Amino acid sequence: MATFFEGESHTFSEYLLVPGYSSAENIPANVSLRTPLVRYKRGEEPALSLNIPMVSAIMQAVSGPKLAVALAQEGGLSFIYGSQSADDEAAMVREVKSYKAGFVVSDSTLTPDMTLGQVMEMKERTGHSTMPVTDDGTSHGHLVGIVTSRDYRPSRDDRAKLVSEFMTPREKMIVAEDGTSLKTANDIIWDNKLNQLPIVDADNRLVALVFRKDYDSHKSRPDELLDQHKRYLVGAGINTRDYAERVPKLVDAGADVLCIDSSEGFSEWQKRTLAWIRENYGDSVRVGAGNVVDAEGFRFLADCGADFVKVGIGGGSICITREQKGIGRGQASALIDVCRARDEYYEETGVYVPVCSDGGIVYDYHMTLALAMGADFLMLGRYFARFDESPTRRVNVNGSYMKEYWGEGSARARNWQRYDLGGNKKGLSFVEGVDSYVPYAGPLKENVDNSLLKVRSTMCNCGALDLAEFRDKAKLTLVSATSLVEGGAHDVLLKDSSQQVNFRS
C-alpha cells in the first residue's frame, strides 16, 4: 500500500511568526545575515559562505552575467543558467570573474547613423541615458562619440535627426587609457567635473565606462561577495547528461560553485554526477544537488556528497509540475521536514549540509518564514526576474511595464535536461513551465535592501541577531483562512488617486 504523510501539505502563507522578547540590542543594524553555502564539519568554517541568504535561480530569464555581478555586490550569488552550450555558459562565468568593479561594459551603444528616435527607444528599453557611439555599434568598437540626455531635447528635436549631428564627438571627449586604475579614473572624473569617463585601448576601441555615480555606491558595499583575488563569486548550473564535458569548462572559467539543476533530485543520475565530480576533482569543486521534498531525499543526496541540497518541487510561480504530473509538496512542509533531517544528519555525522529553499516565495515575509523554518539560504527566480539586471526585455503590457519571465520547463526554454529521466529519449515530451510576464520593479539593489530590511526587522521582533539564533528562537503558528483576511487591510475603503473626494466643514 502507498505511504501516506500525516497531516496536510502547507505553504508559507499558512504560517505566521509569534514575536519573542527583543532587547535593546535587537535593531536591524546589528543583524548578521551571513550563512553557509557549502557543507562543513563540526568545528570548521565553511569554505564558502554568503553575506545575504539569497541566490538567483538557474534560469534563462534570471541569471545572466549582469545580474550575477549586481547580486554579488550585495552579498548574494547567482547560478548562471545551464540550458545553453557549455562554451557559452563558461563564457558568462568568465565574464563575471573578469569583471572589474567600477568598469562598466556598455550595453547601450549607438552608431553615428542612428536617429534620435532610435536613441529614445533604446533609453526606454534599457533605462540608460548615457550611450557611447562606436563605428559599428558594438560595446568594443572604435569610439567616435557619446550621447547623454543633455545632448538633445525630445520635445523639440526632430526624431529623424542623426546621432552624428548631436553627439559629443571623440575629439571633444576626455578619455582614459586601458589599464587605468579605478582610483585614477575617479580622480579624472572629479578633477574634470565629468559624469562618466570612457576607457579606450591603444587603437581607440571602447573598453568600458566609469561613472561618477558608481564611486559612492562602490564604497557603500560592505557585503560584496569576493574571492581571495577580489573577484566576484559566481555559480553555474549543470545537468546529469553532459557533466563530463561541461564541468571542466566551468571550473576552468572560474566558477566558484556548481549546482545540479533538476526538477527532481532523488535519483541515480544525480548520484552518478556527484560521484564523477568527486572522482575527478575530490572536494575542490563544490556542487549542490536537488530538488527534494522529504527527509529521505535529503539524506540520499547528503550521503552522495552534495555540498548543499535544494528543496522544492512545483512551488515556483512559473512551474506547473504539480498540475502536469501530480508530484510535489507544499513548500513549507517540505522545508520543515528536510531541515529537521539536516539537523539530525549533523548530530549523527558531524557534517552540516546547508539547505536551500527553492520556490514558493511570493511575498517578502515568506523569505523570513523560510529562514525561520530552517533554510540556510533561498533560491529566487520571479523575484530577480523583475529587476533591471535580469537578461530579459522590459516591455509595455496594457500600459504597465513588465519583464518577460519563463520557466525552464516551458517550450521556450527547451531545457529538457532539467526534467530528464534517463534513457535514449531527449527532449521535452510535455511542458512543466509557462511563459509569462512579471511586473517591472527597477534596480536590484533598492529592492534587495528593502526586502532584507523586513527580514532583519522581523528577526529583531523574535529576539535574534543572526540566522542560527533565529532558527532556535522562532515560534511559528498555523493560521486559518479567516486569519489571512484579518491580516490584510479590511473593512475600510482604500484611498485611490483616481477617487474624487469633496471635503465639507
mmCIF file of N, CA, C and O in Angstrom, residues 275-308:
data_model
loop_
_atom_site.group_PDB
_atom_site.id
_atom_site.type_symbol
_atom_site.label_atom_id
_atom_site.label_comp_id
_atom_site.label_asym_id
_atom_site.label_seq_id
_atom_site.Cartn_x
_atom_site.Cartn_y
_atom_site.Cartn_z
ATOM 1 N N ALA A 275 29.292 11.492 -8.046
ATOM 2 C CA ALA A 275 30.403 10.546 -7.954
ATOM 3 C C ALA A 275 31.503 10.892 -8.960
ATOM 4 O O ALA A 275 32.702 10.815 -8.642
ATOM 5 N N TRP A 276 31.103 11.283 -10.178
ATOM 6 C CA TRP A 276 32.089 11.636 -11.201
ATOM 7 C C TRP A 276 32.884 12.869 -10.778
ATOM 8 O O TRP A 276 34.111 12.918 -10.944
ATOM 9 N N ILE A 277 32.206 13.850 -10.225
ATOM 10 C CA ILE A 277 32.887 15.072 -9.792
ATOM 11 C C ILE A 277 33.849 14.776 -8.652
ATOM 12 O O ILE A 277 34.991 15.248 -8.638
ATOM 13 N N ARG A 278 33.432 13.957 -7.696
ATOM 14 C CA ARG A 278 34.309 13.623 -6.574
ATOM 15 C C ARG A 278 35.510 12.785 -7.044
ATOM 16 O O ARG A 278 36.633 12.973 -6.564
ATOM 17 N N GLU A 279 35.286 11.909 -8.003
ATOM 18 C CA GLU A 279 36.367 11.062 -8.513
ATOM 19 C C GLU A 279 37.413 11.895 -9.253
ATOM 20 O O GLU A 279 38.612 11.617 -9.176
ATOM 21 N N ASN A 280 36.960 12.932 -9.971
ATOM 22 C CA ASN A 280 37.865 13.712 -10.794
ATOM 23 C C ASN A 280 38.391 14.972 -10.118
ATOM 24 O O ASN A 280 39.458 15.474 -10.496
ATOM 25 N N TYR A 281 37.658 15.486 -9.136
ATOM 26 C CA TYR A 281 38.060 16.740 -8.515
ATOM 27 C C TYR A 281 38.147 16.674 -6.990
ATOM 28 O O TYR A 281 38.547 17.650 -6.362
ATOM 29 N N GLY A 282 37.746 15.563 -6.403
ATOM 30 C CA GLY A 282 37.731 15.490 -4.950
ATOM 31 C C GLY A 282 36.784 16.522 -4.375
ATOM 32 O O GLY A 282 35.695 16.746 -4.909
ATOM 33 N N ASP A 283 37.200 17.178 -3.295
ATOM 34 C CA ASP A 283 36.361 18.202 -2.679
ATOM 35 C C ASP A 283 36.693 19.614 -3.165
ATOM 36 O O ASP A 283 36.151 20.590 -2.650
ATOM 37 N N SER A 284 37.573 19.713 -4.170
ATOM 38 C CA SER A 284 37.974 21.044 -4.636
ATOM 39 C C SER A 284 36.874 21.731 -5.432
ATOM 40 O O SER A 284 36.869 22.960 -5.544
ATOM 41 N N VAL A 285 35.958 20.946 -6.005
ATOM 42 C CA VAL A 285 34.821 21.503 -6.722
ATOM 43 C C VAL A 285 33.585 21.346 -5.848
ATOM 44 O O VAL A 285 33.214 20.225 -5.477
ATOM 45 N N ARG A 286 32.954 22.456 -5.537
ATOM 46 C CA ARG A 286 31.766 22.440 -4.686
ATOM 47 C C ARG A 286 30.518 22.353 -5.556
ATOM 48 O O ARG A 286 30.383 23.110 -6.521
ATOM 49 N N VAL A 287 29.616 21.433 -5.207
ATOM 50 C CA VAL A 287 28.430 21.231 -6.044
ATOM 51 C C VAL A 287 27.207 20.910 -5.196
ATOM 52 O O VAL A 287 27.250 20.043 -4.320
ATOM 53 N N GLY A 288 26.125 21.638 -5.423
ATOM 54 C CA GLY A 288 24.861 21.375 -4.763
ATOM 55 C C GLY A 288 24.007 20.457 -5.613
ATOM 56 O O GLY A 288 24.275 20.249 -6.802
ATOM 57 N N ALA A 289 22.961 19.910 -5.010
ATOM 58 C CA ALA A 289 22.099 18.968 -5.729
ATOM 59 C C ALA A 289 20.652 19.162 -5.289
ATOM 60 O O ALA A 289 20.357 19.846 -4.323
ATOM 61 N N GLY A 290 19.747 18.521 -5.997
ATOM 62 C CA GLY A 290 18.324 18.626 -5.687
ATOM 63 C C GLY A 290 17.505 18.558 -6.963
ATOM 64 O O GLY A 290 18.057 18.339 -8.045
ATOM 65 N N ASN A 291 16.217 18.722 -6.886
ATOM 66 C CA ASN A 291 15.466 19.141 -5.711
ATOM 67 C C ASN A 291 14.781 17.953 -5.035
ATOM 68 O O ASN A 291 14.428 16.981 -5.715
ATOM 69 N N VAL A 292 14.576 18.061 -3.716
ATOM 70 C CA VAL A 292 13.892 17.027 -2.951
ATOM 71 C C VAL A 292 12.818 17.696 -2.091
ATOM 72 O O VAL A 292 12.808 18.923 -1.935
ATOM 73 N N VAL A 293 11.935 16.872 -1.525
ATOM 74 C CA VAL A 293 10.865 17.432 -0.686
ATOM 75 C C VAL A 293 10.654 16.652 0.606
ATOM 76 O O VAL A 293 9.686 16.895 1.328
ATOM 77 N N ASP A 294 11.562 15.715 0.920
ATOM 78 C CA ASP A 294 11.408 14.990 2.182
ATOM 79 C C ASP A 294 12.756 14.591 2.749
ATOM 80 O O ASP A 294 13.802 14.767 2.105
ATOM 81 N N ALA A 295 12.750 14.068 3.967
ATOM 82 C CA ALA A 295 13.972 13.711 4.677
ATOM 83 C C ALA A 295 14.761 12.635 3.953
ATOM 84 O O ALA A 295 15.996 12.667 3.910
ATOM 85 N N GLU A 296 14.065 11.674 3.366
ATOM 86 C CA GLU A 296 14.730 10.572 2.671
ATOM 87 C C GLU A 296 15.532 11.096 1.484
ATOM 88 O O GLU A 296 16.666 10.666 1.245
ATOM 89 N N GLY A 297 14.948 12.024 0.726
ATOM 90 C CA GLY A 297 15.650 12.606 -0.408
ATOM 91 C C GLY A 297 16.869 13.393 0.030
ATOM 92 O O GLY A 297 17.930 13.338 -0.605
ATOM 93 N N PHE A 298 16.747 14.138 1.141
ATOM 94 C CA PHE A 298 17.883 14.899 1.655
ATOM 95 C C PHE A 298 19.029 13.976 2.035
ATOM 96 O O PHE A 298 20.180 14.197 1.648
ATOM 97 N N ARG A 299 18.736 12.943 2.801
ATOM 98 C CA ARG A 299 19.800 12.058 3.277
ATOM 99 C C ARG A 299 20.501 11.359 2.119
ATOM 100 O O ARG A 299 21.716 11.157 2.139
ATOM 101 N N PHE A 300 19.739 11.010 1.102
ATOM 102 C CA PHE A 300 20.321 10.379 -0.083
ATOM 103 C C PHE A 300 21.376 11.283 -0.711
ATOM 104 O O PHE A 300 22.505 10.870 -0.975
ATOM 105 N N LEU A 301 21.024 12.539 -0.955
ATOM 106 C CA LEU A 301 21.953 13.457 -1.604
ATOM 107 C C LEU A 301 23.113 13.840 -0.684
ATOM 108 O O LEU A 301 24.247 14.015 -1.146
ATOM 109 N N ALA A 302 22.844 13.966 0.607
ATOM 110 C CA ALA A 302 23.915 14.263 1.559
ATOM 111 C C ALA A 302 24.932 13.136 1.573
ATOM 112 O O ALA A 302 26.153 13.374 1.571
ATOM 113 N N ASP A 303 24.461 11.893 1.568
ATOM 114 C CA ASP A 303 25.356 10.736 1.543
ATOM 115 C C ASP A 303 26.123 10.633 0.232
ATOM 116 O O ASP A 303 27.235 10.091 0.192
ATOM 117 N N CYS A 304 25.526 11.164 -0.846
ATOM 118 C CA CYS A 304 26.188 11.143 -2.154
ATOM 119 C C CYS A 304 27.282 12.212 -2.256
ATOM 120 O O CYS A 304 28.046 12.222 -3.225
ATOM 121 N N GLY A 305 27.326 13.117 -1.294
ATOM 122 C CA GLY A 305 28.373 14.132 -1.285
ATOM 123 C C GLY A 305 27.955 15.510 -1.731
ATOM 124 O O GLY A 305 28.815 16.367 -2.002
ATOM 125 N N ALA A 306 26.652 15.773 -1.801
ATOM 126 C CA ALA A 306 26.193 17.115 -2.185
ATOM 127 C C ALA A 306 26.676 18.141 -1.173
ATOM 128 O O ALA A 306 26.640 17.896 0.035
ATOM 129 N N ASP A 307 27.116 19.296 -1.654
ATOM 130 C CA ASP A 307 27.593 20.358 -0.765
ATOM 131 C C ASP A 307 26.458 21.177 -0.185
ATOM 132 O O ASP A 307 26.618 21.832 0.838
ATOM 133 N N PHE A 308 25.322 21.202 -0.860
ATOM 134 C CA PHE A 308 24.078 21.736 -0.301
ATOM 135 C C PHE A 308 22.937 21.045 -1.023
ATOM 136 O O PHE A 308 23.126 20.436 -2.087
#
